[in-house]
mmCIF file of C-alpha atoms in Angstrom:
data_model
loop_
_atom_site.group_PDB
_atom_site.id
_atom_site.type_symbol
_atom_site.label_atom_id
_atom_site.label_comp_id
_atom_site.label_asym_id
_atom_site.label_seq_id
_atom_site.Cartn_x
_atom_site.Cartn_y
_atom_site.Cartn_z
ATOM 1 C CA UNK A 29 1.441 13.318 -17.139
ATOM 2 C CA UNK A 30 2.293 14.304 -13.189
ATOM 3 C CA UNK A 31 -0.878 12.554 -12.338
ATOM 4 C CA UNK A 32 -0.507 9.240 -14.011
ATOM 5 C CA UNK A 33 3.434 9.498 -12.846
ATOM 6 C CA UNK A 34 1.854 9.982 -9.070
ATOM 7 C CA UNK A 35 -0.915 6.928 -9.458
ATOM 8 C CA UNK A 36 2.068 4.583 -10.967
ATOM 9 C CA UNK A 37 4.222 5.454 -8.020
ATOM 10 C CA UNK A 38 1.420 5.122 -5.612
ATOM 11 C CA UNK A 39 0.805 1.766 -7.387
ATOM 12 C CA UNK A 40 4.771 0.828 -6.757
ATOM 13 C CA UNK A 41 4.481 1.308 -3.014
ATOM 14 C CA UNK A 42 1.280 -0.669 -2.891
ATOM 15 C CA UNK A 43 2.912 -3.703 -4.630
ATOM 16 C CA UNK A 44 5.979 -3.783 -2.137
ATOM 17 C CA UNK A 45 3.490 -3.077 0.918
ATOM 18 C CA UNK A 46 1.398 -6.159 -0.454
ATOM 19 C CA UNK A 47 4.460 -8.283 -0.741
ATOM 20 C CA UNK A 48 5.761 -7.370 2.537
ATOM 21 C CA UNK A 49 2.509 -8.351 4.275
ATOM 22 C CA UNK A 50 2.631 -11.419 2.766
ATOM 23 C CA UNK A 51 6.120 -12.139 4.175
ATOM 24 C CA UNK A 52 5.592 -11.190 7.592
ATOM 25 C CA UNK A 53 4.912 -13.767 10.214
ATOM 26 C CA UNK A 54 4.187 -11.347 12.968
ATOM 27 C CA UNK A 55 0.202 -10.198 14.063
ATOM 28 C CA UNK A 56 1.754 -7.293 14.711
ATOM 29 C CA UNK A 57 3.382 -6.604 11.470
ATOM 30 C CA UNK A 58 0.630 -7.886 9.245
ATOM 31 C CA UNK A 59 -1.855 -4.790 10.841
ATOM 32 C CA UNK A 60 1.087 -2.023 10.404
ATOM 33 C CA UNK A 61 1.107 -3.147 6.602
ATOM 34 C CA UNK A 62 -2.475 -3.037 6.638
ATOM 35 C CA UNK A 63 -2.769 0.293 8.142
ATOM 36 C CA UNK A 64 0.002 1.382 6.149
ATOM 37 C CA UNK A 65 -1.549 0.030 2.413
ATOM 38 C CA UNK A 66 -5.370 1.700 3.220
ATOM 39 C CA UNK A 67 -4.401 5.388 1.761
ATOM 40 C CA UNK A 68 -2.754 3.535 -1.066
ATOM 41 C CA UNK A 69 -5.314 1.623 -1.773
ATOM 42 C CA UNK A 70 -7.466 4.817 -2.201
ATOM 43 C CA UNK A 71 -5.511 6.505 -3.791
ATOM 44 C CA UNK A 72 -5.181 4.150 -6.845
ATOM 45 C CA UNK A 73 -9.253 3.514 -6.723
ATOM 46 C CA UNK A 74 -9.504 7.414 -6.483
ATOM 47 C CA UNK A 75 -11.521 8.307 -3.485
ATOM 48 C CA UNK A 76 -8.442 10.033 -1.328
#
């Protein structure tokens, strides 16, 4: 139950990271999402 709770939530923050990198206008800000959505991105396909 935790665990699927924890994967859903990690899911959450990868949504709002996606649609905050698709906002931004800024180089800068697009690689600080990226950066930012890699351990998420992980996480959800299970490798940590």
């Amino acid at each position: 139950m935790i665990t699927v709770m924890y994967y859903i939530l990690a899911a959450a923050v990868a949504v709002l990271l996606m649609i905050n990198f698709l906002r931004s206008k800024k180089w800068q800000d697009e690689i600080l999402y990226l950066i930012v959505l890699l351990p998420f991105i992980l996480r959800l396909l299970r490798l940590k």
